[in-house]
Amino acid sequence: MTIVSGTSLGLLAGILFPIEEFANFSCYLGVTVLFLYMNQIFFFPSVMVWCSPVATHRPLVQEVQKLPELPEKKKIYMFLARYAHFLSNSTWPKVFITSLLCLCLALTTYLGFTKVKANIDYRDFLPADSPNNRGVRFMNDIVWPEFFNIIFFIKKPPQFDDPSSYQQFRKMISEIESLPGNIKNSSMMWINDYERHTGMIGNETVLNMTQFEDFITHHVYKAWNSGVRYRLDGNNSVITSMMYFGAFEGTRSMMDKAVLLSHCRQIVAKYPEFDTVPFDTEVGMVDVILQIPYVTF
């Protein structure tokens, strides 16, 4: 008991560790060991007695010599003896105690994991005097909160001369731009420049793609060649793949990135016909953060 409780207390003391992630992990291990010990004392014996009850036989009446008086047992042993007798001679208490423990374990586990916020701050992994801290601070505390880009790779763009397909695409873009933190009129897409180049007013139900080649080769807009792939079909241009840049503010941590990317993925999943993939340079680390509570569980 001393070894197990000492180990648990030592791990729980790990919450004082300066790195938040390690402190949380140590606390989790300490609580796990503590609950395992409680399970061995209270939960497992009750289930074992319930599943394999012991028949109690009444002893034969016989004369016996008076036993010498024994020293008084410790209160904890008396409590455990009464608890064991109580469990072995009744059914409903076994059901009640077992159900109560299961409920408490399930409830606390659920409430705990819903409040877990896995996060990673690169400054926790760098020495205090590292010059890289300046770059991390600049990105985390200045750039991301004011302007953060998510790139959407659209592998199957709509048919821009088809009202149904194009309006469905505009609906997806509208949902992305309605996310919390989206910076109004700061997203980038070749369509915005194309409408400006051709004099469109921006609320068209279709796009006239006959002027696209003139647009994409124009000295002002030719940079879009790196973000659009197309092929010529007579006088018309067919877009085969493209990029959309979403602009957001208020992103202050890796966890904020994870939440934002999750929302973007949920939106594009509703429009599978466009095969859209939200991307950020740290999307791999974001996926790790999103999986931490489930892997730990």
mmCIF file of C-alpha atoms in Angstrom:
data_model
loop_
_atom_site.group_PDB
_atom_site.id
_atom_site.type_symbol
_atom_site.label_atom_id
_atom_site.label_comp_id
_atom_site.label_asym_id
_atom_site.label_seq_id
_atom_site.Cartn_x
_atom_site.Cartn_y
_atom_site.Cartn_z
ATOM 1 C CA MET A 1 0.000 0.000 0.000
ATOM 2 C CA THR A 2 2.840 2.360 0.902
ATOM 3 C CA ILE A 3 4.633 1.712 -2.404
ATOM 4 C CA VAL A 4 1.505 2.214 -4.516
ATOM 5 C CA SER A 5 0.332 5.308 -2.666
ATOM 6 C CA GLY A 6 3.855 6.749 -2.712
ATOM 7 C CA THR A 7 4.100 6.252 -6.474
ATOM 8 C CA SER A 8 0.728 7.882 -6.988
ATOM 9 C CA LEU A 9 1.615 10.857 -4.783
ATOM 10 C CA GLY A 10 4.932 11.246 -6.594
ATOM 11 C CA LEU A 11 3.235 11.344 -9.975
ATOM 12 C CA LEU A 12 0.583 13.761 -8.705
ATOM 13 C CA ALA A 13 3.381 16.020 -7.480
ATOM 14 C CA GLY A 14 4.492 16.167 -11.120
ATOM 15 C CA ILE A 15 1.853 18.863 -11.717
ATOM 16 C CA LEU A 16 4.494 21.280 -10.411
ATOM 17 C CA PHE A 17 6.667 20.550 -13.455
ATOM 18 C CA PRO A 18 7.231 23.803 -15.408
ATOM 19 C CA ILE A 19 6.260 22.331 -18.803
ATOM 20 C CA GLU A 20 2.458 22.221 -18.901
ATOM 21 C CA GLU A 21 2.158 19.147 -21.124
ATOM 22 C CA PHE A 22 4.484 17.041 -18.942
ATOM 23 C CA ALA A 23 2.721 18.236 -15.793
ATOM 24 C CA ASN A 24 -0.675 17.208 -17.162
ATOM 25 C CA PHE A 25 0.652 13.820 -18.241
ATOM 26 C CA SER A 26 2.215 13.162 -14.821
ATOM 27 C CA CYS A 27 -1.029 14.148 -13.093
ATOM 28 C CA TYR A 28 -2.967 11.820 -15.377
ATOM 29 C CA LEU A 29 -0.670 8.890 -14.530
ATOM 30 C CA GLY A 30 -0.967 9.631 -10.818
ATOM 31 C CA VAL A 31 -4.758 9.662 -10.927
ATOM 32 C CA THR A 32 -4.689 6.454 -12.992
ATOM 33 C CA VAL A 33 -2.551 4.629 -10.404
ATOM 34 C CA LEU A 34 -4.787 5.912 -7.611
ATOM 35 C CA PHE A 35 -7.933 4.685 -9.342
ATOM 36 C CA LEU A 36 -6.331 1.314 -10.061
ATOM 37 C CA TYR A 37 -5.602 0.921 -6.361
ATOM 38 C CA MET A 38 -9.181 1.878 -5.464
ATOM 39 C CA ASN A 39 -10.424 -0.595 -8.066
ATOM 40 C CA GLN A 40 -8.415 -3.411 -6.472
ATOM 41 C CA ILE A 41 -9.766 -2.651 -2.998
ATOM 42 C CA PHE A 42 -13.409 -1.733 -3.599
ATOM 43 C CA PHE A 43 -14.499 -2.671 -7.101
ATOM 44 C CA PHE A 44 -12.789 -5.970 -7.941
ATOM 45 C CA PRO A 45 -13.572 -7.744 -4.610
ATOM 46 C CA SER A 46 -17.258 -6.866 -4.829
ATOM 47 C CA VAL A 47 -17.480 -8.208 -8.386
ATOM 48 C CA MET A 48 -15.521 -11.333 -7.435
ATOM 49 C CA VAL A 49 -17.739 -12.031 -4.415
ATOM 50 C CA TRP A 50 -20.844 -11.327 -6.462
ATOM 51 C CA CYS A 51 -19.827 -13.716 -9.246
ATOM 52 C CA SER A 52 -18.461 -16.433 -6.927
ATOM 53 C CA PRO A 53 -20.382 -16.308 -3.649
ATOM 54 C CA VAL A 54 -19.030 -18.348 -0.764
ATOM 55 C CA ALA A 55 -21.492 -20.652 1.008
ATOM 56 C CA THR A 56 -21.540 -20.069 4.738
ATOM 57 C CA HIS A 57 -21.993 -23.212 6.867
ATOM 58 C CA ARG A 58 -23.310 -23.061 10.393
ATOM 59 C CA PRO A 59 -20.805 -24.664 12.780
ATOM 60 C CA LEU A 60 -21.827 -27.646 14.928
ATOM 61 C CA VAL A 61 -22.670 -26.919 18.515
ATOM 62 C CA GLN A 62 -19.882 -28.155 20.723
ATOM 63 C CA GLU A 63 -18.212 -27.205 23.881
ATOM 64 C CA VAL A 64 -14.984 -25.374 23.376
ATOM 65 C CA GLN A 65 -12.540 -23.899 25.724
ATOM 66 C CA LYS A 66 -12.738 -20.203 26.178
ATOM 67 C CA LEU A 67 -10.268 -18.542 23.860
ATOM 68 C CA PRO A 68 -7.824 -16.128 25.326
ATOM 69 C CA GLU A 69 -8.627 -12.491 24.803
ATOM 70 C CA LEU A 70 -6.968 -11.044 21.737
ATOM 71 C CA PRO A 71 -5.677 -7.511 21.478
ATOM 72 C CA GLU A 72 -8.118 -5.053 19.932
ATOM 73 C CA LYS A 73 -7.915 -4.966 16.133
ATOM 74 C CA LYS A 74 -7.115 -1.780 14.328
ATOM 75 C CA LYS A 75 -10.120 0.206 13.169
ATOM 76 C CA ILE A 76 -9.197 -0.139 9.504
ATOM 77 C CA TYR A 77 -9.153 -3.946 9.786
ATOM 78 C CA MET A 78 -12.516 -3.860 11.550
ATOM 79 C CA PHE A 79 -13.916 -1.687 8.790
ATOM 80 C CA LEU A 80 -12.595 -3.977 6.051
ATOM 81 C CA ALA A 81 -13.949 -7.060 7.840
ATOM 82 C CA ARG A 82 -17.414 -5.533 8.163
ATOM 83 C CA TYR A 83 -17.285 -4.340 4.554
ATOM 84 C CA ALA A 84 -16.347 -7.836 3.332
ATOM 85 C CA HIS A 85 -19.082 -9.434 5.446
ATOM 86 C CA PHE A 86 -21.564 -6.867 4.183
ATOM 87 C CA LEU A 87 -20.705 -7.635 0.534
ATOM 88 C CA SER A 88 -20.692 -11.404 0.929
ATOM 89 C CA ASN A 89 -24.110 -11.611 2.576
ATOM 90 C CA SER A 90 -26.225 -9.267 0.429
ATOM 91 C CA THR A 91 -26.927 -8.810 -3.278
ATOM 92 C CA TRP A 92 -28.340 -5.318 -3.736
ATOM 93 C CA PRO A 93 -25.405 -3.565 -2.061
ATOM 94 C CA LYS A 94 -23.096 -5.340 -4.511
ATOM 95 C CA VAL A 95 -25.174 -4.106 -7.427
ATOM 96 C CA PHE A 96 -25.397 -0.592 -5.974
ATOM 97 C CA ILE A 97 -21.704 -0.217 -5.147
ATOM 98 C CA THR A 98 -20.567 -1.700 -8.461
ATOM 99 C CA SER A 99 -22.960 0.535 -10.431
ATOM 100 C CA LEU A 100 -21.980 3.607 -8.416
ATOM 101 C CA LEU A 101 -18.280 3.049 -9.034
ATOM 102 C CA CYS A 102 -18.845 2.456 -12.752
ATOM 103 C CA LEU A 103 -20.937 5.626 -12.968
ATOM 104 C CA CYS A 104 -18.374 7.706 -11.095
ATOM 105 C CA LEU A 105 -15.488 6.423 -13.200
ATOM 106 C CA ALA A 106 -17.351 6.932 -16.481
ATOM 107 C CA LEU A 107 -18.660 10.373 -15.498
ATOM 108 C CA THR A 108 -15.337 11.733 -14.275
ATOM 109 C CA THR A 109 -13.535 10.310 -17.299
ATOM 110 C CA TYR A 110 -16.028 11.904 -19.697
ATOM 111 C CA LEU A 111 -16.024 15.285 -17.950
ATOM 112 C CA GLY A 112 -12.246 15.272 -17.746
ATOM 113 C CA PHE A 113 -11.617 14.495 -21.391
ATOM 114 C CA THR A 114 -14.168 17.034 -22.615
ATOM 115 C CA LYS A 115 -12.179 19.722 -20.811
ATOM 116 C CA VAL A 116 -8.743 18.541 -21.946
ATOM 117 C CA LYS A 117 -7.076 21.094 -24.206
ATOM 118 C CA ALA A 118 -3.945 19.642 -25.668
ATOM 119 C CA ASN A 119 -1.589 22.379 -26.733
ATOM 120 C CA ILE A 120 2.009 22.751 -27.807
ATOM 121 C CA ASP A 121 4.089 25.892 -27.436
ATOM 122 C CA TYR A 122 7.466 25.651 -29.123
ATOM 123 C CA ARG A 123 8.923 28.004 -26.519
ATOM 124 C CA ASP A 124 8.592 25.216 -23.946
ATOM 125 C CA PHE A 125 11.061 23.130 -25.946
ATOM 126 C CA LEU A 126 13.677 25.849 -26.434
ATOM 127 C CA PRO A 127 16.294 27.050 -23.941
ATOM 128 C CA ALA A 128 15.481 30.404 -22.393
ATOM 129 C CA ASP A 129 18.458 32.046 -24.105
ATOM 130 C CA SER A 130 17.783 30.525 -27.547
ATOM 131 C CA PRO A 131 17.574 33.142 -30.339
ATOM 132 C CA ASN A 132 14.787 31.064 -31.911
ATOM 133 C CA ASN A 133 12.496 32.244 -29.119
ATOM 134 C CA ARG A 134 12.284 35.621 -30.843
ATOM 135 C CA GLY A 135 10.934 34.043 -34.026
ATOM 136 C CA VAL A 136 8.440 31.874 -32.144
ATOM 137 C CA ARG A 137 7.254 34.859 -30.101
ATOM 138 C CA PHE A 138 6.909 36.974 -33.242
ATOM 139 C CA MET A 139 4.705 34.364 -34.943
ATOM 140 C CA ASN A 140 2.651 33.310 -31.880
ATOM 141 C CA ASP A 141 2.102 36.714 -30.305
ATOM 142 C CA ILE A 142 2.100 39.115 -33.262
ATOM 143 C CA VAL A 143 1.523 37.503 -36.667
ATOM 144 C CA TRP A 144 -1.016 34.747 -35.967
ATOM 145 C CA PRO A 145 -3.368 36.879 -33.829
ATOM 146 C CA GLU A 146 -3.549 39.517 -36.573
ATOM 147 C CA PHE A 147 -3.395 37.455 -39.758
ATOM 148 C CA PHE A 148 -3.387 33.705 -40.225
ATOM 149 C CA ASN A 149 -3.792 31.987 -43.610
ATOM 150 C CA ILE A 150 -5.315 28.597 -44.308
ATOM 151 C CA ILE A 151 -4.790 27.320 -47.849
ATOM 152 C CA PHE A 152 -7.609 25.327 -49.422
ATOM 153 C CA PHE A 153 -6.505 23.032 -52.235
ATOM 154 C CA ILE A 154 -9.546 22.534 -54.477
ATOM 155 C CA LYS A 155 -8.752 19.477 -56.574
ATOM 156 C CA LYS A 156 -12.079 19.381 -58.446
ATOM 157 C CA PRO A 157 -13.239 22.956 -59.075
ATOM 158 C CA PRO A 158 -16.832 23.554 -60.176
ATOM 159 C CA GLN A 159 -17.963 24.082 -63.724
ATOM 160 C CA PHE A 160 -18.018 27.855 -63.657
ATOM 161 C CA ASP A 161 -20.448 28.075 -66.585
ATOM 162 C CA ASP A 162 -22.937 25.804 -64.763
ATOM 163 C CA PRO A 163 -25.182 27.816 -62.372
ATOM 164 C CA SER A 164 -25.875 24.868 -60.081
ATOM 165 C CA SER A 165 -22.232 23.852 -59.697
ATOM 166 C CA TYR A 166 -20.921 27.399 -59.344
ATOM 167 C CA GLN A 167 -23.523 28.438 -56.764
ATOM 168 C CA GLN A 168 -22.768 25.346 -54.704
ATOM 169 C CA PHE A 169 -19.119 26.367 -54.754
ATOM 170 C CA ARG A 170 -19.965 29.920 -53.686
ATOM 171 C CA LYS A 171 -22.024 28.460 -50.844
ATOM 172 C CA MET A 172 -18.991 26.548 -49.577
ATOM 173 C CA ILE A 173 -16.817 29.668 -49.744
ATOM 174 C CA SER A 174 -19.517 31.645 -47.928
ATOM 175 C CA GLU A 175 -19.575 29.125 -45.084
ATOM 176 C CA ILE A 176 -15.801 29.313 -44.736
ATOM 177 C CA GLU A 177 -15.924 33.110 -44.663
ATOM 178 C CA SER A 178 -18.624 33.014 -41.956
ATOM 179 C CA LEU A 179 -16.357 31.158 -39.496
ATOM 180 C CA PRO A 180 -15.455 33.047 -36.290
ATOM 181 C CA GLY A 181 -12.301 35.093 -36.749
ATOM 182 C CA ASN A 182 -12.554 35.361 -40.529
ATOM 183 C CA ILE A 183 -11.209 38.698 -41.772
ATOM 184 C CA LYS A 184 -13.786 40.211 -44.089
ATOM 185 C CA ASN A 185 -12.649 40.946 -47.644
ATOM 186 C CA SER A 186 -9.149 39.577 -46.962
ATOM 187 C CA SER A 187 -9.467 36.114 -48.493
ATOM 188 C CA MET A 188 -7.671 35.566 -51.813
ATOM 189 C CA MET A 189 -8.940 33.702 -54.864
ATOM 190 C CA TRP A 190 -8.377 34.201 -58.579
ATOM 191 C CA ILE A 191 -12.134 34.685 -59.080
ATOM 192 C CA ASN A 192 -11.993 38.026 -57.234
ATOM 193 C CA ASP A 193 -9.319 39.365 -59.584
ATOM 194 C CA TYR A 194 -11.009 37.838 -62.622
ATOM 195 C CA GLU A 195 -14.261 39.647 -61.850
ATOM 196 C CA ARG A 196 -12.317 42.874 -61.398
ATOM 197 C CA HIS A 197 -10.441 42.318 -64.667
ATOM 198 C CA THR A 198 -13.597 41.603 -66.687
ATOM 199 C CA GLY A 199 -15.775 44.253 -65.033
ATOM 200 C CA MET A 200 -18.177 41.825 -63.358
ATOM 201 C CA ILE A 201 -20.059 43.074 -60.321
ATOM 202 C CA GLY A 202 -19.478 39.975 -58.180
ATOM 203 C CA ASN A 203 -22.963 38.474 -57.859
ATOM 204 C CA GLU A 204 -23.079 36.533 -61.121
ATOM 205 C CA THR A 205 -24.654 33.085 -61.149
ATOM 206 C CA VAL A 206 -22.017 31.889 -63.666
ATOM 207 C CA LEU A 207 -18.597 33.020 -64.868
ATOM 208 C CA ASN A 208 -17.869 33.752 -68.508
ATOM 209 C CA MET A 209 -14.586 31.870 -68.903
ATOM 210 C CA THR A 210 -13.876 33.023 -72.468
ATOM 211 C CA GLN A 211 -11.607 35.813 -71.159
ATOM 212 C CA PHE A 212 -9.708 33.671 -68.680
ATOM 213 C CA GLU A 213 -6.606 33.194 -70.863
ATOM 214 C CA ASP A 214 -6.306 36.938 -71.343
ATOM 215 C CA PHE A 215 -6.616 37.345 -67.571
ATOM 216 C CA ILE A 216 -4.085 34.689 -66.573
ATOM 217 C CA THR A 217 -1.451 36.039 -68.993
ATOM 218 C CA HIS A 218 -1.946 39.684 -67.970
ATOM 219 C CA HIS A 219 1.184 41.153 -66.363
ATOM 220 C CA VAL A 220 -0.803 42.170 -63.265
ATOM 221 C CA TYR A 221 -2.497 38.818 -62.672
ATOM 222 C CA LYS A 222 -0.045 36.301 -64.151
ATOM 223 C CA ALA A 223 1.119 35.387 -60.629
ATOM 224 C CA TRP A 224 -2.069 33.311 -60.371
ATOM 225 C CA ASN A 225 -0.405 30.776 -62.687
ATOM 226 C CA SER A 226 1.137 29.277 -59.547
ATOM 227 C CA GLY A 227 -2.278 28.857 -57.917
ATOM 228 C CA VAL A 228 -4.468 27.744 -60.830
ATOM 229 C CA ARG A 229 -4.250 24.829 -63.247
ATOM 230 C CA TYR A 230 -6.364 24.938 -66.397
ATOM 231 C CA ARG A 231 -6.731 23.594 -69.914
ATOM 232 C CA LEU A 232 -8.136 25.169 -73.051
ATOM 233 C CA ASP A 233 -11.321 23.785 -74.558
ATOM 234 C CA GLY A 234 -11.877 25.781 -77.727
ATOM 235 C CA ASN A 235 -12.594 29.371 -76.745
ATOM 236 C CA ASN A 236 -13.373 28.299 -73.209
ATOM 237 C CA SER A 237 -10.980 27.604 -70.311
ATOM 238 C CA VAL A 238 -11.585 24.720 -67.916
ATOM 239 C CA ILE A 239 -10.113 25.005 -64.423
ATOM 240 C CA THR A 240 -8.695 21.637 -63.311
ATOM 241 C CA SER A 241 -7.410 22.643 -59.855
ATOM 242 C CA MET A 242 -7.055 25.830 -57.839
ATOM 243 C CA MET A 243 -6.233 27.331 -54.454
ATOM 244 C CA TYR A 244 -8.231 29.510 -52.094
ATOM 245 C CA PHE A 245 -6.576 31.448 -49.264
ATOM 246 C CA GLY A 246 -8.696 32.021 -46.166
ATOM 247 C CA ALA A 247 -7.647 34.825 -43.796
ATOM 248 C CA PHE A 248 -8.357 34.680 -40.050
ATOM 249 C CA GLU A 249 -7.461 36.581 -36.901
ATOM 250 C CA GLY A 250 -7.327 35.728 -33.201
ATOM 251 C CA THR A 251 -5.223 32.570 -33.603
ATOM 252 C CA ARG A 252 -2.969 32.640 -30.542
ATOM 253 C CA SER A 253 -1.939 29.028 -29.994
ATOM 254 C CA MET A 254 -1.557 25.677 -31.693
ATOM 255 C CA MET A 255 -4.859 24.616 -30.139
ATOM 256 C CA ASP A 256 -6.579 27.582 -31.826
ATOM 257 C CA LYS A 257 -5.146 26.330 -35.116
ATOM 258 C CA ALA A 258 -6.497 22.864 -34.419
ATOM 259 C CA VAL A 259 -10.002 24.166 -33.688
ATOM 260 C CA LEU A 260 -10.032 26.377 -36.792
ATOM 261 C CA LEU A 261 -8.784 23.607 -39.088
ATOM 262 C CA SER A 262 -11.372 21.229 -37.635
ATOM 263 C CA HIS A 263 -14.149 23.682 -38.518
ATOM 264 C CA CYS A 264 -12.760 24.082 -42.034
ATOM 265 C CA ARG A 265 -12.624 20.319 -42.507
ATOM 266 C CA GLN A 266 -16.217 19.962 -41.347
ATOM 267 C CA ILE A 267 -17.358 22.527 -43.917
ATOM 268 C CA VAL A 268 -15.491 21.094 -46.915
ATOM 269 C CA ALA A 269 -16.655 17.584 -45.948
ATOM 270 C CA LYS A 270 -20.204 18.720 -46.799
ATOM 271 C CA TYR A 271 -19.092 19.405 -50.383
ATOM 272 C CA PRO A 272 -17.225 16.239 -51.426
ATOM 273 C CA GLU A 273 -17.752 16.995 -55.114
ATOM 274 C CA PHE A 274 -15.000 19.650 -54.934
ATOM 275 C CA ASP A 275 -12.444 17.422 -53.135
ATOM 276 C CA THR A 276 -11.131 20.316 -51.023
ATOM 277 C CA VAL A 277 -8.273 19.947 -48.528
ATOM 278 C CA PRO A 278 -7.538 22.671 -45.912
ATOM 279 C CA PHE A 279 -3.801 22.982 -45.320
ATOM 280 C CA ASP A 280 -1.364 24.703 -43.005
ATOM 281 C CA THR A 281 2.374 24.138 -42.639
ATOM 282 C CA GLU A 282 1.795 22.678 -39.170
ATOM 283 C CA VAL A 283 -1.189 20.515 -40.050
ATOM 284 C CA GLY A 284 0.738 17.394 -38.974
ATOM 285 C CA MET A 285 1.248 18.755 -35.458
ATOM 286 C CA VAL A 286 -2.387 19.850 -35.388
ATOM 287 C CA ASP A 287 -3.493 16.289 -36.125
ATOM 288 C CA VAL A 288 -1.332 15.040 -33.248
ATOM 289 C CA ILE A 289 -2.951 17.541 -30.880
ATOM 290 C CA LEU A 290 -6.441 16.513 -31.973
ATOM 291 C CA GLN A 291 -5.627 12.852 -31.301
ATOM 292 C CA ILE A 292 -3.995 13.262 -27.872
ATOM 293 C CA PRO A 293 -7.170 12.872 -25.722
ATOM 294 C CA TYR A 294 -8.291 9.790 -27.658
ATOM 295 C CA VAL A 295 -4.883 8.086 -27.591
ATOM 296 C CA THR A 296 -4.563 8.756 -23.864
ATOM 297 C CA PHE A 297 -8.021 7.349 -23.235
#
